[in-house]
Amino acid sequence: DGVIGGPPCKAHSPLANVVRAVHGPESVAECLIPEFIRVVTEASPAWYLMENVTSAPHPEIDGYLDDHFLLNTRWLGNPQNRLRRFSFGARVPASPIEVQPQAFEPFEFEPAVTTNSGGRRAVIKFDANGRVRGKQGHSDHHRLRSRSIERMCELQGLPRDFLSDAPFTKQAKEIVVGNGVPLPMGRAVAKAVKI
C-alpha cells in the first residue's frame, strides 16, 4: 500500500560542501530523490514516506498531496540531537500525518550520530595572500567527540551489541549505524502513518 524510502542524503548533507571543496564536485554522490519519485510513480501506491536531511528537496509527485515535516529524536525523548525531514504523500484527498512528541525533550543531549564518529572540524583561516594558515581544527573545541560503535548503536535506539557479530569493518559499521533512521523516530513515524 505504501512506499517507504530514504534516498541517500550525501548530495544534500551540509558536509557535501566540504567534500566538494576538498575533492571536487564529482566526488559527491548524485541526488537519488528523482529515482525515489520514479519508483513511487511506477508503483502507484496509496501513500509514500520519504526521509532525508533537512536541506533535501521535497519530492513532487503528480496525484499525491505531499506533507513535509521536521522531526528531531530529542522530541521523542531520545538523547540524540538528530533533525530529519519527512515527506508524506497520499492520493488526493488526504490528510497530513501527525507524530506525537513527548511533553519534554531531554535537557542534556548529544550531537547526531554520523558516519564519522570522530575527527576534527576544520576552521579555515586565511592570510593576506589568501593562503590557509595555522593549525586547522586542532584545538580541543574543534574536535568531534569520538564514539564507540556500541554508543552509536545506543543513541540510535539499538542494542549496544547490535553489530558485534557483523562481519564488517569498524568504518562499515559506522556507515551502517550513522546512515540509519533512529529506531524511536522510525517507530513514531510508523505509528503516525498507521493511524
XYZ file of N, CA and C in Angstrom:
585
model
N 0.801 -1.217 0.000
C 0.000 0.000 0.000
C 0.832 1.264 0.000
N 2.080 1.164 0.471
C 2.913 2.359 0.552
C 4.345 2.079 0.156
N 5.057 3.128 -0.180
C 6.483 3.049 -0.482
C 7.205 3.879 0.570
N 8.165 3.272 1.246
C 8.946 3.953 2.264
C 10.401 3.953 1.809
N 11.029 5.108 1.882
C 12.422 5.160 1.463
C 13.160 6.359 2.012
N 14.441 6.240 2.040
C 15.322 7.333 2.433
C 16.458 7.399 1.437
N 16.243 8.072 0.294
C 17.326 8.145 -0.682
C 18.594 8.680 -0.021
N 19.757 8.141 -0.370
C 20.991 8.625 0.260
C 21.066 10.147 0.242
N 21.479 10.705 1.377
C 21.418 12.154 1.572
C 22.726 12.862 1.287
N 23.743 12.156 0.833
C 25.067 12.763 0.703
C 25.068 13.999 -0.187
N 24.240 14.031 -1.216
C 24.204 15.185 -2.114
C 23.678 16.439 -1.422
N 22.890 16.276 -0.368
C 22.246 17.414 0.292
C 22.739 17.648 1.708
N 23.636 16.826 2.170
C 24.180 16.979 3.515
C 25.017 18.255 3.589
N 25.000 18.939 4.743
C 25.867 20.110 4.891
C 27.352 19.776 4.671
N 27.733 18.538 4.947
C 29.131 18.146 4.736
C 29.487 18.006 3.257
N 28.469 17.965 2.384
C 28.742 17.840 0.951
C 29.545 19.030 0.443
N 29.315 20.220 1.014
C 30.064 21.403 0.594
C 31.548 21.248 0.895
N 31.863 20.635 2.032
C 33.261 20.398 2.386
C 33.875 19.400 1.418
N 33.148 18.320 1.126
C 33.653 17.292 0.204
C 33.878 17.899 -1.181
N 32.933 18.730 -1.652
C 33.095 19.381 -2.955
C 34.338 20.276 -2.968
N 34.526 21.044 -1.897
C 35.661 21.965 -1.830
C 36.998 21.229 -1.819
N 37.036 20.107 -1.108
C 38.299 19.368 -0.970
C 38.565 18.455 -2.165
N 37.535 17.747 -2.646
C 37.741 16.701 -3.651
C 37.119 17.003 -5.021
N 36.412 18.112 -5.151
C 35.789 18.462 -6.420
C 34.325 18.052 -6.487
N 33.561 18.692 -7.379
C 32.110 18.454 -7.442
C 31.715 17.021 -7.802
N 32.557 16.335 -8.566
C 32.212 14.964 -8.970
C 32.378 13.955 -7.836
N 32.956 14.377 -6.710
C 33.186 13.462 -5.588
C 31.954 13.249 -4.721
N 30.918 14.067 -4.903
C 29.694 13.947 -4.105
C 28.707 13.054 -4.849
N 28.110 12.136 -4.127
C 27.136 11.218 -4.730
C 25.972 12.001 -5.330
N 25.438 11.486 -6.412
C 24.326 12.180 -7.057
C 23.054 12.091 -6.216
N 22.152 13.012 -6.469
C 20.859 13.028 -5.781
C 20.001 11.881 -6.317
N 19.509 11.040 -5.404
C 18.679 9.905 -5.826
C 17.190 10.127 -5.544
N 16.806 11.346 -5.192
C 15.380 11.636 -4.994
C 14.600 11.447 -6.297
N 15.140 11.823 -7.475
C 14.414 11.512 -8.719
C 14.139 10.013 -8.892
N 15.063 9.169 -8.428
C 14.847 7.717 -8.502
C 13.723 7.300 -7.560
N 13.658 7.911 -6.370
C 12.560 7.643 -5.435
C 11.232 8.036 -6.087
N 11.207 9.189 -6.740
C 9.990 9.659 -7.423
C 9.592 8.676 -8.523
N 10.580 8.167 -9.276
C 10.288 7.199 -10.336
C 9.665 5.930 -9.762
N 10.219 5.448 -8.646
C 9.693 4.230 -8.025
C 8.244 4.444 -7.577
N 7.981 5.560 -6.926
C 6.614 5.840 -6.462
C 5.666 5.971 -7.651
N 6.090 6.669 -8.682
C 5.240 6.854 -9.864
C 4.906 5.516 -10.504
N 5.901 4.643 -10.648
C 5.653 3.339 -11.285
C 4.853 2.403 -10.395
N 5.104 2.427 -9.086
C 4.380 1.537 -8.169
C 2.964 2.027 -7.915
N 2.767 3.346 -7.987
C 1.463 3.970 -7.779
C 0.791 3.510 -6.474
N 1.488 3.643 -5.338
C 0.918 3.209 -4.062
C -0.133 4.204 -3.551
N -0.836 3.811 -2.495
C -1.809 4.710 -1.873
C -1.102 5.858 -1.164
N 0.111 5.605 -0.681
C 0.881 6.635 0.025
C 2.370 6.353 -0.077
N 3.169 7.360 0.237
C 4.617 7.173 0.314
C 5.163 7.982 1.482
N 6.341 7.581 1.942
C 7.023 8.281 3.017
C 8.507 8.329 2.660
N 9.079 9.544 2.677
C 10.500 9.695 2.373
C 11.186 10.432 3.512
N 12.346 9.925 3.930
C 13.155 10.561 4.981
C 14.428 11.082 4.347
N 14.876 12.263 4.829
C 16.134 12.803 4.341
C 16.613 13.912 5.261
N 17.748 14.517 4.923
C 18.263 15.649 5.686
C 17.369 16.850 5.427
N 17.460 17.848 6.297
C 16.538 18.993 6.212
C 16.700 19.807 4.936
N 17.878 19.797 4.335
C 18.093 20.604 3.130
C 17.760 19.877 1.827
N 17.327 18.636 1.901
C 16.976 17.883 0.691
C 15.683 18.433 0.088
N 15.576 18.421 -1.234
C 14.335 18.896 -1.852
C 13.173 17.946 -1.582
N 11.979 18.506 -1.621
C 10.767 17.709 -1.431
C 10.436 16.975 -2.726
N 9.976 15.734 -2.624
C 9.531 15.067 -3.847
C 8.185 15.657 -4.268
N 8.046 15.945 -5.528
C 6.763 16.431 -6.058
C 6.271 15.386 -7.040
N 5.179 14.710 -6.668
C 4.692 13.598 -7.469
C 3.231 13.860 -7.825
N 2.934 13.840 -9.110
C 1.577 14.102 -9.579
C 0.587 13.133 -8.959
N -0.555 13.659 -8.513
C -1.621 12.835 -7.958
C -1.520 12.615 -6.460
N -0.493 13.181 -5.816
C -0.310 12.999 -4.380
C -0.308 14.347 -3.673
N -0.961 14.382 -2.540
C -0.877 15.532 -1.653
C 0.315 15.283 -0.752
N 1.292 16.174 -0.790
C 2.534 15.964 -0.069
C 2.596 16.850 1.157
N 2.924 16.257 2.296
C 3.054 16.963 3.563
C 4.482 16.775 4.054
N 5.148 17.873 4.398
C 6.532 17.811 4.867
C 6.580 18.229 6.324
N 7.386 17.541 7.095
C 7.558 17.950 8.488
C 8.947 17.566 8.975
N 9.422 18.330 9.947
C 10.706 18.054 10.568
C 10.474 17.294 11.854
N 11.403 16.402 12.176
C 11.303 15.632 13.401
C 12.706 15.456 13.970
N 12.841 15.692 15.260
C 14.106 15.518 15.956
C 13.923 14.390 16.965
N 14.909 13.506 17.051
C 14.786 12.393 18.005
C 14.680 12.904 19.437
N 15.205 14.088 19.719
C 15.066 14.659 21.068
C 13.600 14.889 21.415
N 12.786 15.216 20.425
C 11.368 15.464 20.671
C 10.641 14.187 21.068
N 11.317 13.053 20.878
C 10.734 11.752 21.212
C 11.349 11.161 22.477
N 12.148 11.975 23.179
C 12.752 11.526 24.431
C 14.126 10.907 24.282
N 14.670 10.864 23.062
C 15.983 10.288 22.816
C 17.053 11.346 23.071
N 18.204 10.981 23.630
C 19.229 11.984 23.933
C 20.004 12.492 22.721
N 19.761 11.940 21.539
C 20.489 12.346 20.337
C 19.790 13.532 19.667
N 20.547 14.541 19.300
C 20.003 15.701 18.606
C 20.125 15.455 17.106
N 19.119 14.834 16.515
C 19.160 14.445 15.094
C 17.877 14.916 14.423
N 17.984 15.960 13.635
C 16.832 16.549 12.957
C 16.748 16.015 11.535
N 15.572 15.539 11.149
C 15.360 14.998 9.811
C 14.049 15.532 9.232
N 13.995 15.555 7.892
C 12.774 15.956 7.185
C 12.076 14.706 6.666
N 10.781 14.670 6.852
C 9.957 13.592 6.312
C 8.970 14.188 5.322
N 8.749 13.479 4.246
C 7.744 13.855 3.257
C 6.753 12.709 3.180
N 5.496 13.014 3.466
C 4.442 12.003 3.401
C 3.481 12.413 2.299
N 3.286 11.518 1.358
C 2.366 11.790 0.263
C 1.271 10.750 0.223
N 0.072 11.211 -0.048
C -1.062 10.295 -0.164
C -1.935 10.750 -1.331
N -2.614 9.782 -1.899
C -3.511 10.113 -3.003
C -4.542 11.131 -2.530
N -4.834 12.072 -3.383
C -5.806 13.123 -3.062
C -7.185 12.495 -3.041
N -8.093 12.809 -2.108
C -7.878 13.667 -0.946
C -7.182 12.902 0.174
N -6.411 13.638 0.970
C -5.682 13.025 2.075
C -5.494 14.055 3.181
N -5.185 13.548 4.345
C -4.900 14.451 5.456
C -3.463 14.215 5.903
N -2.826 15.232 6.469
C -1.435 15.056 6.909
C -1.340 14.109 8.098
N -0.150 13.551 8.299
C 0.062 12.692 9.458
C 0.588 13.540 10.607
N 0.396 13.064 11.811
C 0.846 13.786 12.992
C 1.654 12.868 13.896
N 2.900 13.224 14.135
C 3.759 12.473 15.040
C 3.593 13.069 16.426
N 3.403 12.197 17.418
C 3.184 12.654 18.787
C 4.505 12.758 19.542
N 4.969 14.000 19.822
C 6.205 14.137 20.605
C 5.929 13.950 22.090
N 6.995 13.775 22.861
C 6.855 13.720 24.313
C 6.694 15.139 24.830
N 6.174 15.271 26.031
C 5.958 16.595 26.607
C 7.269 17.342 26.807
N 8.324 16.627 27.196
C 9.606 17.275 27.451
C 10.709 16.516 26.739
N 11.571 17.257 26.067
C 12.734 16.629 25.449
C 13.881 16.663 26.447
N 14.866 15.780 26.280
C 15.985 15.751 27.230
C 16.723 17.091 27.279
N 17.021 17.554 28.478
C 17.749 18.804 28.649
C 19.182 18.649 28.178
N 19.803 17.549 28.557
C 21.153 17.248 28.093
C 21.052 16.316 26.897
N 21.825 16.610 25.863
C 21.746 15.783 24.665
C 23.116 15.684 24.026
N 23.214 14.782 23.054
C 24.462 14.559 22.328
C 24.256 14.896 20.861
N 25.344 15.279 20.170
C 25.233 15.545 18.729
C 24.776 14.301 17.974
N 24.266 14.523 16.781
C 23.758 13.423 15.954
C 24.844 12.397 15.664
N 24.426 11.155 15.595
C 25.309 10.072 15.158
C 25.534 10.260 13.662
N 26.787 10.218 13.254
C 27.109 10.345 11.834
C 28.015 9.198 11.431
N 28.282 9.118 10.148
C 29.165 8.047 9.677
C 30.599 8.285 10.095
N 30.907 9.492 10.551
C 32.243 9.809 11.058
C 32.104 10.066 12.549
N 32.407 9.081 13.361
C 32.172 9.209 14.802
C 33.240 10.019 15.515
N 34.254 10.422 14.834
C 35.301 11.222 15.460
C 35.996 12.063 14.423
N 37.014 12.773 14.814
C 37.737 13.600 13.865
C 37.770 15.043 14.293
N 38.018 15.910 13.344
C 38.131 17.333 13.658
C 37.220 18.146 12.751
N 36.694 19.242 13.288
C 36.000 20.224 12.471
C 37.068 21.202 12.005
N 37.197 21.376 10.735
C 38.204 22.304 10.222
C 37.698 23.728 10.344
N 38.533 24.579 10.892
C 38.243 26.001 10.966
C 39.244 26.661 10.033
N 38.766 27.175 8.934
C 39.654 27.708 7.913
C 39.946 29.177 8.194
N 41.243 29.517 8.245
C 41.687 30.902 8.395
C 42.657 31.180 7.255
N 42.532 32.373 6.674
C 43.361 32.740 5.541
C 44.280 33.900 5.907
N 45.464 33.936 5.289
C 46.353 35.079 5.493
C 46.021 36.142 4.444
N 46.793 37.218 4.416
C 46.525 38.337 3.499
C 46.628 37.936 2.031
N 47.350 36.853 1.756
C 47.509 36.385 0.367
C 46.487 35.315 -0.022
N 45.538 35.032 0.863
C 44.501 34.052 0.556
C 44.912 32.621 0.806
N 46.083 32.414 1.460
C 46.533 31.058 1.762
C 45.998 30.630 3.120
N 45.697 29.344 3.239
C 45.240 28.807 4.519
C 46.394 28.884 5.498
N 46.122 29.340 6.725
C 47.183 29.462 7.721
C 46.774 28.791 9.021
N 47.774 28.497 9.841
C 47.518 27.963 11.169
C 47.218 26.481 11.158
N 47.004 25.954 12.371
C 46.647 24.546 12.544
C 45.131 24.443 12.502
N 44.646 23.901 11.428
C 43.207 23.868 11.210
C 42.524 22.781 12.028
N 41.637 23.191 12.908
C 40.822 22.237 13.643
C 41.556 21.420 14.670
N 42.703 21.888 15.179
C 43.468 21.083 16.120
C 43.196 21.413 17.585
N 42.504 22.504 17.868
C 42.222 22.804 19.276
C 41.073 21.924 19.769
N 41.017 21.713 21.071
C 40.047 20.785 21.647
C 38.603 21.117 21.300
N 38.249 22.415 21.246
C 36.852 22.751 20.970
C 36.471 22.512 19.510
N 37.429 22.164 18.653
C 37.117 21.814 17.271
C 37.071 20.305 17.054
N 37.387 19.551 18.088
C 37.428 18.099 17.951
C 36.026 17.516 18.140
N 35.630 16.666 17.211
C 34.389 15.920 17.383
C 34.673 14.795 18.359
N 33.768 14.581 19.283
C 33.988 13.528 20.261
C 33.917 12.160 19.585
N 34.919 11.348 19.804
C 34.947 10.011 19.238
C 33.958 9.128 19.994
N 33.221 8.323 19.263
C 32.237 7.431 19.884
C 32.529 5.992 19.482
N 32.207 5.103 20.385
C 32.325 3.680 20.068
C 31.117 3.260 19.244
N 31.252 2.148 18.534
C 30.122 1.589 17.787
C 28.973 1.300 18.747
N 29.300 0.808 19.944
C 28.265 0.478 20.935
C 27.469 1.725 21.325
N 28.160 2.855 21.524
C 27.464 4.097 21.891
C 26.651 4.623 20.720
N 27.175 4.498 19.511
C 26.429 4.924 18.331
C 25.125 4.128 18.221
N 25.212 2.807 18.431
C 24.015 1.962 18.388
C 23.018 2.408 19.450
N 23.518 2.613 20.649
C 22.664 3.017 21.763
C 21.928 4.323 21.456
N 22.623 5.307 20.895
C 21.994 6.587 20.558
C 20.975 6.449 19.429
N 21.152 5.450 18.585
C 20.203 5.206 17.505
C 19.010 4.356 17.967
N 18.999 3.990 19.251
C 17.892 3.197 19.787
C 18.065 1.703 19.610
N 19.269 1.273 19.290
C 19.561 -0.140 19.058
C 20.284 -0.728 20.267
N 20.268 -2.051 20.411
C 21.063 -2.667 21.471
C 22.546 -2.356 21.256
N 23.291 -2.197 22.339
C 24.722 -1.866 22.245
C 25.499 -2.899 21.422
N 25.080 -4.157 21.485
C 25.806 -5.216 20.768
C 25.176 -5.531 19.404
N 24.408 -4.615 18.870
C 23.662 -4.843 17.627
C 24.554 -5.347 16.491
N 25.742 -4.802 16.351
C 26.629 -5.195 15.253
C 27.863 -5.979 15.711
N 27.832 -6.459 16.942
C 29.039 -7.111 17.472
C 29.438 -8.350 16.673
N 28.484 -9.074 16.117
C 28.809 -10.273 15.347
C 28.800 -10.038 13.839
N 28.572 -8.796 13.427
C 28.517 -8.498 11.995
C 29.922 -8.543 11.396
N 30.061 -9.130 10.209
C 31.390 -9.272 9.597
C 31.816 -8.012 8.838
N 31.662 -6.838 9.471
C 32.010 -5.566 8.846
C 33.232 -4.963 9.527
N 33.904 -4.080 8.801
C 34.984 -3.306 9.414
C 34.360 -2.265 10.338
N 35.183 -1.638 11.168
C 34.699 -0.587 12.061
C 34.083 0.547 11.244
N 34.734 0.928 10.154
C 34.220 2.003 9.316
C 32.871 1.630 8.694
N 32.732 0.407 8.232
C 31.467 -0.040 7.642
C 30.344 -0.022 8.692
N 30.657 -0.421 9.915
C 29.657 -0.380 10.994
C 29.233 1.063 11.266
N 30.194 1.989 11.249
C 29.861 3.405 11.450
C 28.940 3.905 10.348
N 29.185 3.478 9.122
C 28.348 3.895 7.994
C 26.941 3.324 8.130
N 26.847 2.043 8.489
C 25.531 1.403 8.657
C 24.714 2.111 9.729
N 25.337 2.346 10.877
C 24.611 2.958 12.002
C 24.358 4.439 11.744
N 25.360 5.137 11.225
C 25.236 6.577 11.019
C 24.236 6.971 9.959
N 23.986 6.114 8.984
C 23.027 6.435 7.919
C 21.605 5.992 8.238
N 21.419 5.272 9.334
C 20.085 4.771 9.655
C 19.198 5.803 10.332
N 17.906 5.590 10.202
C 16.928 6.393 10.946
C 16.896 5.839 12.368
N 17.013 6.701 13.385
C 16.956 6.199 14.760
C 15.662 5.412 15.000
N 15.774 4.302 15.693
C 14.630 3.430 15.925
C 13.441 4.156 16.566
N 13.643 5.002 17.593
C 12.487 5.709 18.156
C 11.788 6.605 17.132
N 12.565 7.211 16.240
C 11.990 8.058 15.201
C 11.194 7.210 14.205
N 11.761 6.091 13.793
C 11.074 5.202 12.871
C 9.769 4.682 13.432
N 9.783 4.308 14.705
C 8.556 3.814 15.347
C 7.486 4.895 15.439
N 7.884 6.114 15.793
C 6.921 7.218 15.926
C 6.286 7.552 14.587
N 7.103 7.576 13.531
C 6.575 7.881 12.195
C 5.696 6.736 11.696
N 6.107 5.505 11.930
C 5.288 4.350 11.519
C 3.926 4.381 12.206
N 3.906 4.713 13.487
C 2.648 4.812 14.219
C 1.755 5.896 13.635
N 2.355 7.027 13.263
C 1.575 8.124 12.673
C 1.007 7.739 11.316
N 1.780 7.018 10.507
C 1.301 6.579 9.202
C 0.169 5.575 9.355
N 0.304 4.664 10.325
C -0.704 3.625 10.557
C -2.050 4.219 10.935
N -2.017 5.286 11.715
C -3.273 5.948 12.148
C -3.864 6.642 10.975
